[in-house]
Coordinates of C-alpha atoms and ligand atoms in Angstrom, one line a residue:
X30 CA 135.8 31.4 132.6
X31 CA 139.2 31.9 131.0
X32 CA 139.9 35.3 129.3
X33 CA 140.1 33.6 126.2
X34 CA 136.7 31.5 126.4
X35 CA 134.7 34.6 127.7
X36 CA 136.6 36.5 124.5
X37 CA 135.9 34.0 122.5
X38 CA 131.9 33.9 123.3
X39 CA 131.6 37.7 123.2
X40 CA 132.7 37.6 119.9
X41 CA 130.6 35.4 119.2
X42 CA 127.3 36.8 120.3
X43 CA 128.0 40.0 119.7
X44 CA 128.9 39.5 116.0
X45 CA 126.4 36.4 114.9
X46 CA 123.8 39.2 113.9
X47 CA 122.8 42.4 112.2
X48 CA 119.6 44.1 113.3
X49 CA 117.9 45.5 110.2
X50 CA 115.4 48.9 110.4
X51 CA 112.3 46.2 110.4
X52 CA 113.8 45.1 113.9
X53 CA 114.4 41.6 112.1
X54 CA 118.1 40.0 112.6
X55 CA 119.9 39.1 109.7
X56 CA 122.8 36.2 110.2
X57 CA 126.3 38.0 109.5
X58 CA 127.2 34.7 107.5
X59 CA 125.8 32.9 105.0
X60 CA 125.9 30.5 102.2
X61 CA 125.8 31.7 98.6
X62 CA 124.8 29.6 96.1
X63 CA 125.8 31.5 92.7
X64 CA 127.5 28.8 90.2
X65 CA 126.7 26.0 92.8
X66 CA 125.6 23.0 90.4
X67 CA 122.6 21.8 91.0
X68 CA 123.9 18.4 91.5
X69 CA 125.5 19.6 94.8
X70 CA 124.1 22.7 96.3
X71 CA 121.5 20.3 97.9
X72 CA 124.0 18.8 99.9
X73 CA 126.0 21.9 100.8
X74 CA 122.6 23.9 101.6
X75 CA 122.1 20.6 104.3
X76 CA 125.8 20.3 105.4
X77 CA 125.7 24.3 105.8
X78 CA 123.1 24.3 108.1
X79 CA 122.4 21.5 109.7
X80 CA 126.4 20.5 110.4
X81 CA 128.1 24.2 110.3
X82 CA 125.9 25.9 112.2
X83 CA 124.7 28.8 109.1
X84 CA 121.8 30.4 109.7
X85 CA 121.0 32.0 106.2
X86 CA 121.1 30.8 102.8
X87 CA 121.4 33.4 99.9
X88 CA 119.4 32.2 96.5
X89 CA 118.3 33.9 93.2
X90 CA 115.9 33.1 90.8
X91 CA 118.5 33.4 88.1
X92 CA 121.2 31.2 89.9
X93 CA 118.7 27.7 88.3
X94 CA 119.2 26.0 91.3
X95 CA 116.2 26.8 93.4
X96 CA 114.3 23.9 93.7
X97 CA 117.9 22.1 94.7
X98 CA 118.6 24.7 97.7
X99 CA 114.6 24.0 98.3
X100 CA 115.6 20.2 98.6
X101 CA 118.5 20.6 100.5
X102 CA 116.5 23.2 103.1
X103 CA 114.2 20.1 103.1
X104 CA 116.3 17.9 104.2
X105 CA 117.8 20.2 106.9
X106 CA 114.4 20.8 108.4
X107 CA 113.9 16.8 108.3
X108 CA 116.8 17.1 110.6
X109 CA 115.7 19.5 113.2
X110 CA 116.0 22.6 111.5
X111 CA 113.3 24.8 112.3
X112 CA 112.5 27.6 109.7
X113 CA 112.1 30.5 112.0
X114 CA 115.8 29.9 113.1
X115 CA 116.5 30.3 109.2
X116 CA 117.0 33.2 107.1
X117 CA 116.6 32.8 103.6
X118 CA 117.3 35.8 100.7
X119 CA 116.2 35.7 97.4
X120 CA 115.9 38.1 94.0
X121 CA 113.9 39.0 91.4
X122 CA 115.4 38.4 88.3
X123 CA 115.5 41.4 85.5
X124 CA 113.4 39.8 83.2
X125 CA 110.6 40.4 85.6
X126 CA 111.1 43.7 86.9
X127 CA 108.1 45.4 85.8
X128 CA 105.3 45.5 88.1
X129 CA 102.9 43.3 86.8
X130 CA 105.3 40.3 86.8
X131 CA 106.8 40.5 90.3
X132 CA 104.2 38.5 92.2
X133 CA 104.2 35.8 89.5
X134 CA 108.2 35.3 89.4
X135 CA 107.7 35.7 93.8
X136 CA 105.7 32.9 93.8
X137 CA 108.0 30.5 91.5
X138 CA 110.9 31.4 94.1
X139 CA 108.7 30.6 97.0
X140 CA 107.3 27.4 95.2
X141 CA 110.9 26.0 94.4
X142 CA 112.4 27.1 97.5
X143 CA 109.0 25.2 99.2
X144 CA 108.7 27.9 101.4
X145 CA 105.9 30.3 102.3
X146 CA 107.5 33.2 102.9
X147 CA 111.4 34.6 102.2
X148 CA 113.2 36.8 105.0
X149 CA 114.5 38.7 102.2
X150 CA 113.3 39.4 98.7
X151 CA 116.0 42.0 96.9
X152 CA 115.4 43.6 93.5
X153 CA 119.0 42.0 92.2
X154 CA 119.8 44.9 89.7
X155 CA 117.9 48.2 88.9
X156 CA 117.7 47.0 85.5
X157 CA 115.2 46.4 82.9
X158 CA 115.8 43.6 80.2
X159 CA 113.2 42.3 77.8
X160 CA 112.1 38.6 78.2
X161 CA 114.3 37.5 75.0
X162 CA 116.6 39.8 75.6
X163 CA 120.1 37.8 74.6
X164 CA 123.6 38.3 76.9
X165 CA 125.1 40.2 76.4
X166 CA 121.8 42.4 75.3
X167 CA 120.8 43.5 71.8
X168 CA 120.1 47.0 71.3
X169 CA 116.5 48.2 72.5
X170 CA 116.2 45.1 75.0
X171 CA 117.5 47.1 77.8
X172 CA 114.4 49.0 78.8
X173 CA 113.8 51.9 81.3
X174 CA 113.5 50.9 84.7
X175 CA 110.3 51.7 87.0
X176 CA 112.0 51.9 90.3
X177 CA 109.0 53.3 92.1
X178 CA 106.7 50.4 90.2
X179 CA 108.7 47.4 91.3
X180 CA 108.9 48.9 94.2
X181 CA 105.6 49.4 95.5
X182 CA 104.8 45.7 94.6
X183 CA 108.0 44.8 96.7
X184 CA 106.0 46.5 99.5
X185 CA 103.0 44.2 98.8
X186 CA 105.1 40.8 99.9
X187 CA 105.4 43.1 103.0
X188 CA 102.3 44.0 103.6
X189 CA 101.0 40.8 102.7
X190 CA 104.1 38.8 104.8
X191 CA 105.0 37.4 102.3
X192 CA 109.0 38.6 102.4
X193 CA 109.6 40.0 106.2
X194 CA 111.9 42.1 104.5
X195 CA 112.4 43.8 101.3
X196 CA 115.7 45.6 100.1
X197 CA 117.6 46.2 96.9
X198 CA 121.3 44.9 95.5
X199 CA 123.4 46.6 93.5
X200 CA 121.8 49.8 93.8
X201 CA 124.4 53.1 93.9
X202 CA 123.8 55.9 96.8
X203 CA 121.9 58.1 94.3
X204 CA 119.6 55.3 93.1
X205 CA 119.0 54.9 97.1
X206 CA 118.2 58.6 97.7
X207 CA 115.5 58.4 95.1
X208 CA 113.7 55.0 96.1
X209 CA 113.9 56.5 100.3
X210 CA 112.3 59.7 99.2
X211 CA 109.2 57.9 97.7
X212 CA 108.8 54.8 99.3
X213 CA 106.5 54.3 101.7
X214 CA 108.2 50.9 103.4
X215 CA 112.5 51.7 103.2
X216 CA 115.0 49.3 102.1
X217 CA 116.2 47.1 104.8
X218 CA 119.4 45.7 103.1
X219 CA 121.0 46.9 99.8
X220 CA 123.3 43.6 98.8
X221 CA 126.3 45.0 96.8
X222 CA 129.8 43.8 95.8
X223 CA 132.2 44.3 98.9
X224 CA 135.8 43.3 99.6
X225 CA 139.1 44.9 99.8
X226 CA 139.6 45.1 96.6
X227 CA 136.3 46.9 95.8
X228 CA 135.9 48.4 99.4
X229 CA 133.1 50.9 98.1
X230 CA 133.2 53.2 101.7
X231 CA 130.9 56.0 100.1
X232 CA 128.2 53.5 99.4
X233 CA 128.8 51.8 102.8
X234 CA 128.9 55.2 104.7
X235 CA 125.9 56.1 103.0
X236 CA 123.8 53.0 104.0
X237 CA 124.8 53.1 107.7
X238 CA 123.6 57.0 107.9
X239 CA 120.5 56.0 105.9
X240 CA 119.8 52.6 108.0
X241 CA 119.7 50.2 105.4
X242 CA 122.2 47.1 106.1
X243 CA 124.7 46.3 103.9
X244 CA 125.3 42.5 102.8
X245 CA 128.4 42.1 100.4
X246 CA 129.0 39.8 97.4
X247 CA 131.7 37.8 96.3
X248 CA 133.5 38.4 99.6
X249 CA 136.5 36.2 98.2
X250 CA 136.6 38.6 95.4
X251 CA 134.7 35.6 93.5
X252 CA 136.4 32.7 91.1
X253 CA 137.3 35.0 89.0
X254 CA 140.2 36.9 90.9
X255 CA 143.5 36.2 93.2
X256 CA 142.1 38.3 95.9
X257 CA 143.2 35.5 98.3
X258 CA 146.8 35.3 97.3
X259 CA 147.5 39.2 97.8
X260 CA 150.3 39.9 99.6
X261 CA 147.9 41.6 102.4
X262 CA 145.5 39.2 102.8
X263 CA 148.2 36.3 103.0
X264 CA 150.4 38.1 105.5
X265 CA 147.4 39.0 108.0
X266 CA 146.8 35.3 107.5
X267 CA 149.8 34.0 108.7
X268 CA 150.3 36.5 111.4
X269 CA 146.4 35.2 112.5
X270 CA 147.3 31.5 112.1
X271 CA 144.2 32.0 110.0
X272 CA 143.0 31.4 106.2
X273 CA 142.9 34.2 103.7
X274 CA 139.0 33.2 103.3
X275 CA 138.5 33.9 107.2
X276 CA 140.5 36.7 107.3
X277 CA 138.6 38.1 104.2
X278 CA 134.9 37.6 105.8
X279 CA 135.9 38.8 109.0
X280 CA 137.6 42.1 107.3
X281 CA 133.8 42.5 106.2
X282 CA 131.8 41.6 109.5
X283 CA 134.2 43.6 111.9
X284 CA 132.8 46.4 109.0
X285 CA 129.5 46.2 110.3
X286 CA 128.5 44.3 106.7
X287 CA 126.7 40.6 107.1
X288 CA 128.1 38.2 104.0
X289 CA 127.9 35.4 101.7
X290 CA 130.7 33.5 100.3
X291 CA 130.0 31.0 98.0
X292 CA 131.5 27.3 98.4
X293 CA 130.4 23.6 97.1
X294 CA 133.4 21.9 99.4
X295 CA 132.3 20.4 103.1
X296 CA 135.8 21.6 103.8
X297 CA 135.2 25.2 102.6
X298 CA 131.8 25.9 104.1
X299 CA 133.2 24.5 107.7
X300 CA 136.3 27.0 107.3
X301 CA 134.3 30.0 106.1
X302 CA 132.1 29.7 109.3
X303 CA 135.2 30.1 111.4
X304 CA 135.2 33.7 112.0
X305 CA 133.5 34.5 115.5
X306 CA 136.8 33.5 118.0
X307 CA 139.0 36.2 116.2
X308 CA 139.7 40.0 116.0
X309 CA 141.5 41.7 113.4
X310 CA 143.2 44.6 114.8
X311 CA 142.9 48.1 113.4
X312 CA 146.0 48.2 111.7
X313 CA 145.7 45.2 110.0
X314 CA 142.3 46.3 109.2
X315 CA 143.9 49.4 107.5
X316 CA 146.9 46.8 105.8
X317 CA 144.1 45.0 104.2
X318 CA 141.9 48.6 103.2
X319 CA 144.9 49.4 101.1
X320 CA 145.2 46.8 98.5
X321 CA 145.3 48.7 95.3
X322 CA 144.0 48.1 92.7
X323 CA 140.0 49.5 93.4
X324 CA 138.1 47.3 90.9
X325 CA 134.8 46.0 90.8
X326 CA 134.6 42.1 90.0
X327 CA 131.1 42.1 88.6
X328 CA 130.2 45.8 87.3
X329 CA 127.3 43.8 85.0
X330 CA 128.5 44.6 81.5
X331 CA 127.1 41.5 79.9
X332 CA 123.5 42.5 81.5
X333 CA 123.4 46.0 80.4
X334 CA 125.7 46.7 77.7
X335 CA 124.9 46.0 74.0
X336 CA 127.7 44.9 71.7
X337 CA 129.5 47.8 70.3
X338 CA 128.4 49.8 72.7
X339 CA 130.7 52.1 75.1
X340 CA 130.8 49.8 77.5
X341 CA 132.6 52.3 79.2
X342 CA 130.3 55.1 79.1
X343 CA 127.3 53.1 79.6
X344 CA 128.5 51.8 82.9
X345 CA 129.7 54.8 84.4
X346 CA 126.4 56.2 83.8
X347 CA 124.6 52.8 85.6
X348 CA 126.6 52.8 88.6
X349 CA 126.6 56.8 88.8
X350 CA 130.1 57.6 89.1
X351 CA 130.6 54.6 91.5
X352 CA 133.2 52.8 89.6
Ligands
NDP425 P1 132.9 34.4 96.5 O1 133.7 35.6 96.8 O2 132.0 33.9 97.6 O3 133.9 33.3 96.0 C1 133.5 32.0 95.7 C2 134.7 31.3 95.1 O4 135.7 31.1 96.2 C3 134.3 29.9 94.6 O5 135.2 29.6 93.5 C4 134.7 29.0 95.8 O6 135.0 27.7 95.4 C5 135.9 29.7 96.4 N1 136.0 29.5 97.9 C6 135.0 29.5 98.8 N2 135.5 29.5 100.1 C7 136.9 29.4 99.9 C8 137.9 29.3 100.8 N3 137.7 29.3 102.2 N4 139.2 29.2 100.3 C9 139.4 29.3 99.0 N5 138.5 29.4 98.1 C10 137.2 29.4 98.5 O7 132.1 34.7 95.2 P2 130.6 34.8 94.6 O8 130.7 35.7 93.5 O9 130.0 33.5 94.5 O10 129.8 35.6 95.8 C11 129.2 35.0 96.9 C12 127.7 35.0 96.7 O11 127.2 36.3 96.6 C13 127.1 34.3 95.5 O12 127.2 32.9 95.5 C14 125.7 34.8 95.5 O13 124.9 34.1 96.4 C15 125.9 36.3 95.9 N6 126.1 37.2 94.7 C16 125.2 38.2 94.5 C17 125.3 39.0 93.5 C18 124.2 40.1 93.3 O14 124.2 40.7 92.2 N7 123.4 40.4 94.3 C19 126.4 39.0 92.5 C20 127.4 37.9 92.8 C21 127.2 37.1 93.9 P3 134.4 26.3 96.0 O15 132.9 26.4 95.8 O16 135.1 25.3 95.2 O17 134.8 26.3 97.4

């Protein structure tokens, strides 16, 4: 075999999976689906998986397009798919994170997804908002959160195999030592904002010493930003003969995190998968590391922070210094 092929399918192998603390494997790329109409995300869910070659499909309750990704995972298993080759996430939405709710808003996930069981079920914020609670929240409609609560009825879909895995997103290193010290069943993935403009390395050290996986967010650094026309993400590019998406998810896999970038173009999805024959080197690794700016995308102001409220004050406090 030539140097390159046998390169190439090292690679390959090597970096196609993460093995999480339940043994399970988790794909290191996947298809998100935040702010993917649900006029389309059918047919990128199908043309993700059954013509790119993903293996996991990140959902939420919250994203409103459930029962589309359902249809679309449908339609790939119509197609050959089998769903133990498949890894699907999804959250529970804070306007059911109390205990008594979480099997309830569980089972709608499962039922629109038509699935009987998640590989993945994440709390999606350590938050605690009342059912009417407007965004961005009134005053009194943020409520105190019961990690230990939600979590032992996250431990239930476990023990009941319901989720083969259950972890947490957007949860800070001190949130995480409280929930190891008192859980019975540990985290096996915390799901958190990643990229190199929000590299967040004391979060990620602290996962990898703890054993819970790290799967980062809005890899692209979301619609909202011009992560991808940064001087140091274009120049790696070019020097690559690579995109600035590839060269942004593979800055994240060769960091030992699985991801999920979001895209509704054929084109897009295809490209995003194309990040298992390449190596970035360690000091373009470091290059991209030092993009300045450090700035969270999505620190969750409009979920937490009541108008007229110091947003300031009240978010430093949430994400415990980690901002
Ligand atoms: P991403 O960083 O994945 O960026 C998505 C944006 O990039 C879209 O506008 C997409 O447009 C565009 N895009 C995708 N691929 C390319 C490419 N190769 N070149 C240029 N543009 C591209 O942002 P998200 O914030 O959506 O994060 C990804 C996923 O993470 C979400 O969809 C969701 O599943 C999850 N998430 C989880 C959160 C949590 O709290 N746990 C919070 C936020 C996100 P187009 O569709 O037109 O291609």
């Amino acid at each position: 075999m030539a140097q390159s092929q046998q390169l190439k399918k090292d690679v390959a192998v090597e970096e196609a999976y993460f093995t999480l603390r339940s043994g399970n494997h988790i794909p290191a790329l996947g298809l998100g689906t935040w702010k993917a109409e649900p006029n389309v995300v059918r047919d990128a869910v199908y043309h993700a998986l059954v013509e790119c070659g993903y293996k996991h499909i990140d959902c939420a309750h919250i994203y409103g397009n459930e029962k589309e990704v359902g249809e679309g995972l449908q339609m790939a298993f119509d197609a050959g798919i089998k769903r133990e080759d498949i890894f699907i996430t999804s959250k529970l939405w804070i306007k059911s994170c109390i205990p008594e709710k979480i099997r309830e808003a569980f089972d709608v996930t499962v039922s629109d997804l038509g699935l009987k069981y998640v590989d993945l079920y994440l709390v999606h914020w350590p938050i605690n908002l009342a059912p009417d609670a407007s965004s961005p929240p009134k005053k009194g409609q943020v409520l105190p959160f019961d990690t230990m609560g939600v979590w032992r009825e996250m431990e239930k879909l476990v023990e009941q195999k319901l989720a083969r895995d259950i972890g947490v997103s957007n949860f800070t290193a001190k949130k995480l030592e409280h929930l190891l010290s008192n859980c019975t069943i540990k985290p096996s993935v915390n799901q958190v904002e990643m990229h190199p403009a929000w590299r967040n390395d004391n979060l990620l050290e602290f996962c990898k010493k703890n054993n819970i996986h790290v799967t980062a967010y809005s890899p692209l650094g979301s619609s909202s930003t011009d992560l991808m026309h940064a001087h140091e993400v274009t120049e790696t590019a070019e020097k690559l003969g690579k995109t600035p998406g590839e060269i942004l998810i593979r800055w994240l896999i060769q960091r030992g995190v699985s991801t999920i970038p979001k895209s509704s173009s054929k084109e897009r999805i295809k490209e995003n998968m194309r990040v298992f024959d390449f190596k970035i080197s360690d000091e373009d690794m470091q290059k991209l590391s030092s993009i300045s700016p450090q700035k969270r995308v999505n620190p969750g102001a409009e979920l937490l922070v009541p108008e007229g409220e110091d947003e300031e004050a009240i978010l430093r406090e949430f994400w415990d210094g980690e901002i």
